[in-house]
Amino acid sequence: RITDSGLVQLCTLSSGGAHPCHLALDDHEEFLFVSNYTSGNLAVFRLNEQGVPVCRTDLVHHIGKGPNVFRQDCAHVHYACYHDDILYVNDLGVDKVFRYFLNRETGKLEQSYPPIKIPSGSGPRHLCFSKTTPNIFYLICELTSTVYVVRVSNRDTKILQSIRTLP
């Protein structure tokens, strides 16, 4: 908590993995999602009324690897984004964007739809949804320096455009 005299630590809970690198909240700010890069997993924490994590409710592990032996030797969960009741999770190590449904009663994640497969060796890093065009998100991939424009629906996804960020 931020106070006049500085920061006050309210609690400490294990993220359940190695090298946590990103935090995200659900739309109601009842759950916190922690991306653990090196261990390739995602932790879910229930928050109390003050926004303090009270317990870890789930820990989802990704399995696999990509073609880049130096950067994709295993799963590397890097980023999570909660949008329209679906949690999108970028895994740089396996070239996929996973989609999960959050069971609000149990705090568990359930695979909602098949993962979105990104071209091999891309390394998806961050994404953001368009505010003006429904079902469109922009995905930046670290390993190929590419931005993808993706149209997403329940089962059907399509990469509409790819743009290199380097000359």
PDB file of N, CA and C in Angstrom, residues 8-63:
ATOM      1  N   VAL A   8       4.048  -0.042   1.976  1.00  0.00           N
ATOM      2  CA  VAL A   8       3.839  -1.021   3.037  1.00  0.00           C
ATOM      3  C   VAL A   8       3.437  -2.339   2.381  1.00  0.00           C
ATOM      4  N   GLN A   9       4.192  -3.402   2.661  1.00  0.00           N
ATOM      5  CA  GLN A   9       3.882  -4.716   2.110  1.00  0.00           C
ATOM      6  C   GLN A   9       2.675  -5.293   2.838  1.00  0.00           C
ATOM      7  N   LEU A  10       1.685  -5.760   2.079  1.00  0.00           N
ATOM      8  CA  LEU A  10       0.450  -6.295   2.670  1.00  0.00           C
ATOM      9  C   LEU A  10       0.448  -7.810   2.766  1.00  0.00           C
ATOM     10  N   CYS A  11       1.080  -8.479   1.824  1.00  0.00           N
ATOM     11  CA  CYS A  11       1.147  -9.941   1.874  1.00  0.00           C
ATOM     12  C   CYS A  11       2.208 -10.432   0.912  1.00  0.00           C
ATOM     13  N   THR A  12       2.564 -11.704   1.061  1.00  0.00           N
ATOM     14  CA  THR A  12       3.488 -12.367   0.155  1.00  0.00           C
ATOM     15  C   THR A  12       2.944 -13.751  -0.128  1.00  0.00           C
ATOM     16  N   LEU A  13       2.774 -14.054  -1.408  1.00  0.00           N
ATOM     17  CA  LEU A  13       2.341 -15.380  -1.829  1.00  0.00           C
ATOM     18  C   LEU A  13       3.233 -15.829  -2.971  1.00  0.00           C
ATOM     19  N   SER A  14       3.512 -17.116  -3.045  1.00  0.00           N
ATOM     20  CA  SER A  14       4.335 -17.644  -4.127  1.00  0.00           C
ATOM     21  C   SER A  14       3.552 -17.643  -5.435  1.00  0.00           C
ATOM     22  N   SER A  15       4.231 -17.261  -6.516  1.00  0.00           N
ATOM     23  CA  SER A  15       3.592 -17.308  -7.831  1.00  0.00           C
ATOM     24  C   SER A  15       3.559 -18.726  -8.380  1.00  0.00           C
ATOM     25  N   GLY A  16       4.239 -19.642  -7.725  1.00  0.00           N
ATOM     26  CA  GLY A  16       4.218 -21.036  -8.156  1.00  0.00           C
ATOM     27  C   GLY A  16       5.112 -21.326  -9.340  1.00  0.00           C
ATOM     28  N   GLY A  17       5.952 -20.368  -9.717  1.00  0.00           N
ATOM     29  CA  GLY A  17       6.815 -20.584 -10.866  1.00  0.00           C
ATOM     30  C   GLY A  17       8.040 -19.703 -10.813  1.00  0.00           C
ATOM     31  N   ALA A  18       8.864 -19.842 -11.844  1.00  0.00           N
ATOM     32  CA  ALA A  18      10.119 -19.094 -11.912  1.00  0.00           C
ATOM     33  C   ALA A  18       9.973 -17.865 -12.796  1.00  0.00           C
ATOM     34  N   HIS A  19      10.524 -16.773 -12.321  1.00  0.00           N
ATOM     35  CA  HIS A  19      10.620 -15.509 -13.030  1.00  0.00           C
ATOM     36  C   HIS A  19       9.272 -14.931 -13.448  1.00  0.00           C
ATOM     37  N   PRO A  20       8.435 -14.581 -12.455  1.00  0.00           N
ATOM     38  CA  PRO A  20       7.186 -13.897 -12.791  1.00  0.00           C
ATOM     39  C   PRO A  20       7.496 -12.593 -13.521  1.00  0.00           C
ATOM     40  N   CYS A  21       6.784 -12.344 -14.641  1.00  0.00           N
ATOM     41  CA  CYS A  21       7.147 -11.204 -15.481  1.00  0.00           C
ATOM     42  C   CYS A  21       5.976 -10.309 -15.856  1.00  0.00           C
ATOM     43  N   HIS A  22       4.743 -10.715 -15.550  1.00  0.00           N
ATOM     44  CA  HIS A  22       3.604  -9.879 -15.934  1.00  0.00           C
ATOM     45  C   HIS A  22       2.425 -10.139 -15.015  1.00  0.00           C
ATOM     46  N   LEU A  23       1.684  -9.061 -14.725  1.00  0.00           N
ATOM     47  CA  LEU A  23       0.476  -9.130 -13.912  1.00  0.00           C
ATOM     48  C   LEU A  23      -0.707  -8.623 -14.717  1.00  0.00           C
ATOM     49  N   ALA A  24      -1.876  -9.221 -14.507  1.00  0.00           N
ATOM     50  CA  ALA A  24      -3.112  -8.753 -15.146  1.00  0.00           C
ATOM     51  C   ALA A  24      -4.274  -9.003 -14.197  1.00  0.00           C
ATOM     52  N   LEU A  25      -5.322  -8.206 -14.345  1.00  0.00           N
ATOM     53  CA  LEU A  25      -6.546  -8.357 -13.554  1.00  0.00           C
ATOM     54  C   LEU A  25      -7.700  -8.735 -14.458  1.00  0.00           C
ATOM     55  N   ASP A  26      -8.706  -9.403 -13.882  1.00  0.00           N
ATOM     56  CA  ASP A  26      -9.940  -9.634 -14.627  1.00  0.00           C
ATOM     57  C   ASP A  26     -10.740  -8.328 -14.621  1.00  0.00           C
ATOM     58  N   ASP A  27     -11.835  -8.276 -15.390  1.00  0.00           N
ATOM     59  CA  ASP A  27     -12.622  -7.045 -15.536  1.00  0.00           C
ATOM     60  C   ASP A  27     -13.228  -6.552 -14.232  1.00  0.00           C
ATOM     61  N   HIS A  28     -13.499  -7.454 -13.296  1.00  0.00           N
ATOM     62  CA  HIS A  28     -14.123  -7.078 -12.027  1.00  0.00           C
ATOM     63  C   HIS A  28     -13.095  -6.864 -10.911  1.00  0.00           C
ATOM     64  N   GLU A  29     -11.828  -7.065 -11.233  1.00  0.00           N
ATOM     65  CA  GLU A  29     -10.723  -6.937 -10.271  1.00  0.00           C
ATOM     66  C   GLU A  29     -10.924  -7.823  -9.049  1.00  0.00           C
ATOM     67  N   GLU A  30     -11.369  -9.051  -9.329  1.00  0.00           N
ATOM     68  CA  GLU A  30     -11.530 -10.063  -8.287  1.00  0.00           C
ATOM     69  C   GLU A  30     -10.430 -11.105  -8.344  1.00  0.00           C
ATOM     70  N   PHE A  31      -9.712 -11.166  -9.475  1.00  0.00           N
ATOM     71  CA  PHE A  31      -8.647 -12.144  -9.678  1.00  0.00           C
ATOM     72  C   PHE A  31      -7.423 -11.474 -10.287  1.00  0.00           C
ATOM     73  N   LEU A  32      -6.259 -11.965  -9.872  1.00  0.00           N
ATOM     74  CA  LEU A  32      -4.975 -11.510 -10.385  1.00  0.00           C
ATOM     75  C   LEU A  32      -4.313 -12.682 -11.106  1.00  0.00           C
ATOM     76  N   PHE A  33      -3.778 -12.425 -12.289  1.00  0.00           N
ATOM     77  CA  PHE A  33      -3.094 -13.446 -13.084  1.00  0.00           C
ATOM     78  C   PHE A  33      -1.616 -13.098 -13.149  1.00  0.00           C
ATOM     79  N   VAL A  34      -0.756 -14.083 -12.870  1.00  0.00           N
ATOM     80  CA  VAL A  34       0.687 -13.877 -12.856  1.00  0.00           C
ATOM     81  C   VAL A  34       1.332 -14.809 -13.882  1.00  0.00           C
ATOM     82  N   SER A  35       2.023 -14.216 -14.856  1.00  0.00           N
ATOM     83  CA  SER A  35       2.737 -14.984 -15.880  1.00  0.00           C
ATOM     84  C   SER A  35       4.133 -15.299 -15.372  1.00  0.00           C
ATOM     85  N   ASN A  36       4.472 -16.585 -15.321  1.00  0.00           N
ATOM     86  CA  ASN A  36       5.800 -17.047 -14.898  1.00  0.00           C
ATOM     87  C   ASN A  36       6.569 -17.495 -16.142  1.00  0.00           C
ATOM     88  N   TYR A  37       7.530 -16.683 -16.558  1.00  0.00           N
ATOM     89  CA  TYR A  37       8.202 -16.883 -17.834  1.00  0.00           C
ATOM     90  C   TYR A  37       8.981 -18.196 -17.921  1.00  0.00           C
ATOM     91  N   THR A  38       9.953 -18.372 -17.068  1.00  0.00           N
ATOM     92  CA  THR A  38      10.878 -19.492 -17.208  1.00  0.00           C
ATOM     93  C   THR A  38      10.219 -20.837 -16.947  1.00  0.00           C
ATOM     94  N   SER A  39       9.296 -20.900 -16.009  1.00  0.00           N
ATOM     95  CA  SER A  39       8.635 -22.180 -15.711  1.00  0.00           C
ATOM     96  C   SER A  39       7.450 -22.455 -16.630  1.00  0.00           C
ATOM     97  N   GLY A  40       7.056 -21.488 -17.453  1.00  0.00           N
ATOM     98  CA  GLY A  40       5.999 -21.716 -18.429  1.00  0.00           C
ATOM     99  C   GLY A  40       4.640 -21.964 -17.803  1.00  0.00           C
ATOM    100  N   ASN A  41       4.330 -21.259 -16.722  1.00  0.00           N
ATOM    101  CA  ASN A  41       3.016 -21.447 -16.105  1.00  0.00           C
ATOM    102  C   ASN A  41       2.373 -20.116 -15.747  1.00  0.00           C
ATOM    103  N   LEU A  42       1.087 -20.195 -15.431  1.00  0.00           N
ATOM    104  CA  LEU A  42       0.288 -19.027 -15.100  1.00  0.00           C
ATOM    105  C   LEU A  42      -0.430 -19.279 -13.788  1.00  0.00           C
ATOM    106  N   ALA A  43      -0.279 -18.358 -12.836  1.00  0.00           N
ATOM    107  CA  ALA A  43      -0.932 -18.479 -11.535  1.00  0.00           C
ATOM    108  C   ALA A  43      -2.160 -17.577 -11.490  1.00  0.00           C
ATOM    109  N   VAL A  44      -3.175 -18.044 -10.767  1.00  0.00           N
ATOM    110  CA  VAL A  44      -4.404 -17.279 -10.556  1.00  0.00           C
ATOM    111  C   VAL A  44      -4.569 -17.066  -9.054  1.00  0.00           C
ATOM    112  N   PHE A  45      -4.808 -15.816  -8.658  1.00  0.00           N
ATOM    113  CA  PHE A  45      -5.018 -15.478  -7.253  1.00  0.00           C
ATOM    114  C   PHE A  45      -6.369 -14.808  -7.069  1.00  0.00           C
ATOM    115  N   ARG A  46      -7.094 -15.222  -6.033  1.00  0.00           N
ATOM    116  CA  ARG A  46      -8.330 -14.527  -5.655  1.00  0.00           C
ATOM    117  C   ARG A  46      -7.952 -13.309  -4.830  1.00  0.00           C
ATOM    118  N   LEU A  47      -8.631 -12.182  -5.086  1.00  0.00           N
ATOM    119  CA  LEU A  47      -8.381 -10.943  -4.355  1.00  0.00           C
ATOM    120  C   LEU A  47      -9.518 -10.680  -3.368  1.00  0.00           C
ATOM    121  N   ASN A  48      -9.185 -10.074  -2.228  1.00  0.00           N
ATOM    122  CA  ASN A  48     -10.241  -9.692  -1.291  1.00  0.00           C
ATOM    123  C   ASN A  48     -10.805  -8.328  -1.692  1.00  0.00           C
ATOM    124  N   GLU A  49     -11.718  -7.785  -0.884  1.00  0.00           N
ATOM    125  CA  GLU A  49     -12.390  -6.531  -1.208  1.00  0.00           C
ATOM    126  C   GLU A  49     -11.425  -5.352  -1.307  1.00  0.00           C
ATOM    127  N   GLN A  50     -10.266  -5.462  -0.653  1.00  0.00           N
ATOM    128  CA  GLN A  50      -9.261  -4.396  -0.712  1.00  0.00           C
ATOM    129  C   GLN A  50      -8.260  -4.598  -1.861  1.00  0.00           C
ATOM    130  N   GLY A  51      -8.457  -5.655  -2.640  1.00  0.00           N
ATOM    131  CA  GLY A  51      -7.557  -5.933  -3.754  1.00  0.00           C
ATOM    132  C   GLY A  51      -6.298  -6.674  -3.374  1.00  0.00           C
ATOM    133  N   VAL A  52      -6.279  -7.274  -2.189  1.00  0.00           N
ATOM    134  CA  VAL A  52      -5.106  -8.011  -1.723  1.00  0.00           C
ATOM    135  C   VAL A  52      -5.279  -9.497  -2.077  1.00  0.00           C
ATOM    136  N   PRO A  53      -4.271 -10.125  -2.684  1.00  0.00           N
ATOM    137  CA  PRO A  53      -4.362 -11.562  -2.962  1.00  0.00           C
ATOM    138  C   PRO A  53      -4.481 -12.348  -1.659  1.00  0.00           C
ATOM    139  N   VAL A  54      -5.467 -13.263  -1.607  1.00  0.00           N
ATOM    140  CA  VAL A  54      -5.664 -14.053  -0.385  1.00  0.00           C
ATOM    141  C   VAL A  54      -5.274 -15.518  -0.571  1.00  0.00           C
ATOM    142  N   CYS A  55      -5.360 -16.017  -1.805  1.00  0.00           N
ATOM    143  CA  CYS A  55      -4.940 -17.404  -2.047  1.00  0.00           C
ATOM    144  C   CYS A  55      -4.763 -17.635  -3.536  1.00  0.00           C
ATOM    145  N   ARG A  56      -3.880 -18.579  -3.847  1.00  0.00           N
ATOM    146  CA  ARG A  56      -3.731 -19.011  -5.235  1.00  0.00           C
ATOM    147  C   ARG A  56      -4.797 -20.053  -5.498  1.00  0.00           C
ATOM    148  N   THR A  57      -5.583 -19.841  -6.553  1.00  0.00           N
ATOM    149  CA  THR A  57      -6.678 -20.755  -6.871  1.00  0.00           C
ATOM    150  C   THR A  57      -6.346 -21.712  -8.013  1.00  0.00           C
ATOM    151  N   ASP A  58      -5.331 -21.383  -8.801  1.00  0.00           N
ATOM    152  CA  ASP A  58      -4.979 -22.266  -9.914  1.00  0.00           C
ATOM    153  C   ASP A  58      -3.549 -21.996 -10.358  1.00  0.00           C
ATOM    154  N   LEU A  59      -2.954 -22.997 -10.972  1.00  0.00           N
ATOM    155  CA  LEU A  59      -1.628 -22.901 -11.568  1.00  0.00           C
ATOM    156  C   LEU A  59      -1.655 -23.767 -12.823  1.00  0.00           C
ATOM    157  N   VAL A  60      -1.645 -23.116 -13.978  1.00  0.00           N
ATOM    158  CA  VAL A  60      -1.764 -23.804 -15.263  1.00  0.00           C
ATOM    159  C   VAL A  60      -0.389 -23.877 -15.915  1.00  0.00           C
ATOM    160  N   HIS A  61       0.017 -25.086 -16.300  1.00  0.00           N
ATOM    161  CA  HIS A  61       1.321 -25.300 -16.932  1.00  0.00           C
ATOM    162  C   HIS A  61       1.137 -25.524 -18.429  1.00  0.00           C
ATOM    163  N   HIS A  62       1.979 -24.897 -19.225  1.00  0.00           N
ATOM    164  CA  HIS A  62       2.005 -25.140 -20.661  1.00  0.00           C
ATOM    165  C   HIS A  62       3.165 -26.091 -20.963  1.00  0.00           C
ATOM    166  N   ILE A  63       2.988 -26.881 -21.996  1.00  0.00           N
ATOM    167  CA  ILE A  63       3.994 -27.869 -22.401  1.00  0.00           C
ATOM    168  C   ILE A  63       4.330 -27.634 -23.878  1.00  0.00           C
TER     169      ILE A  63
END
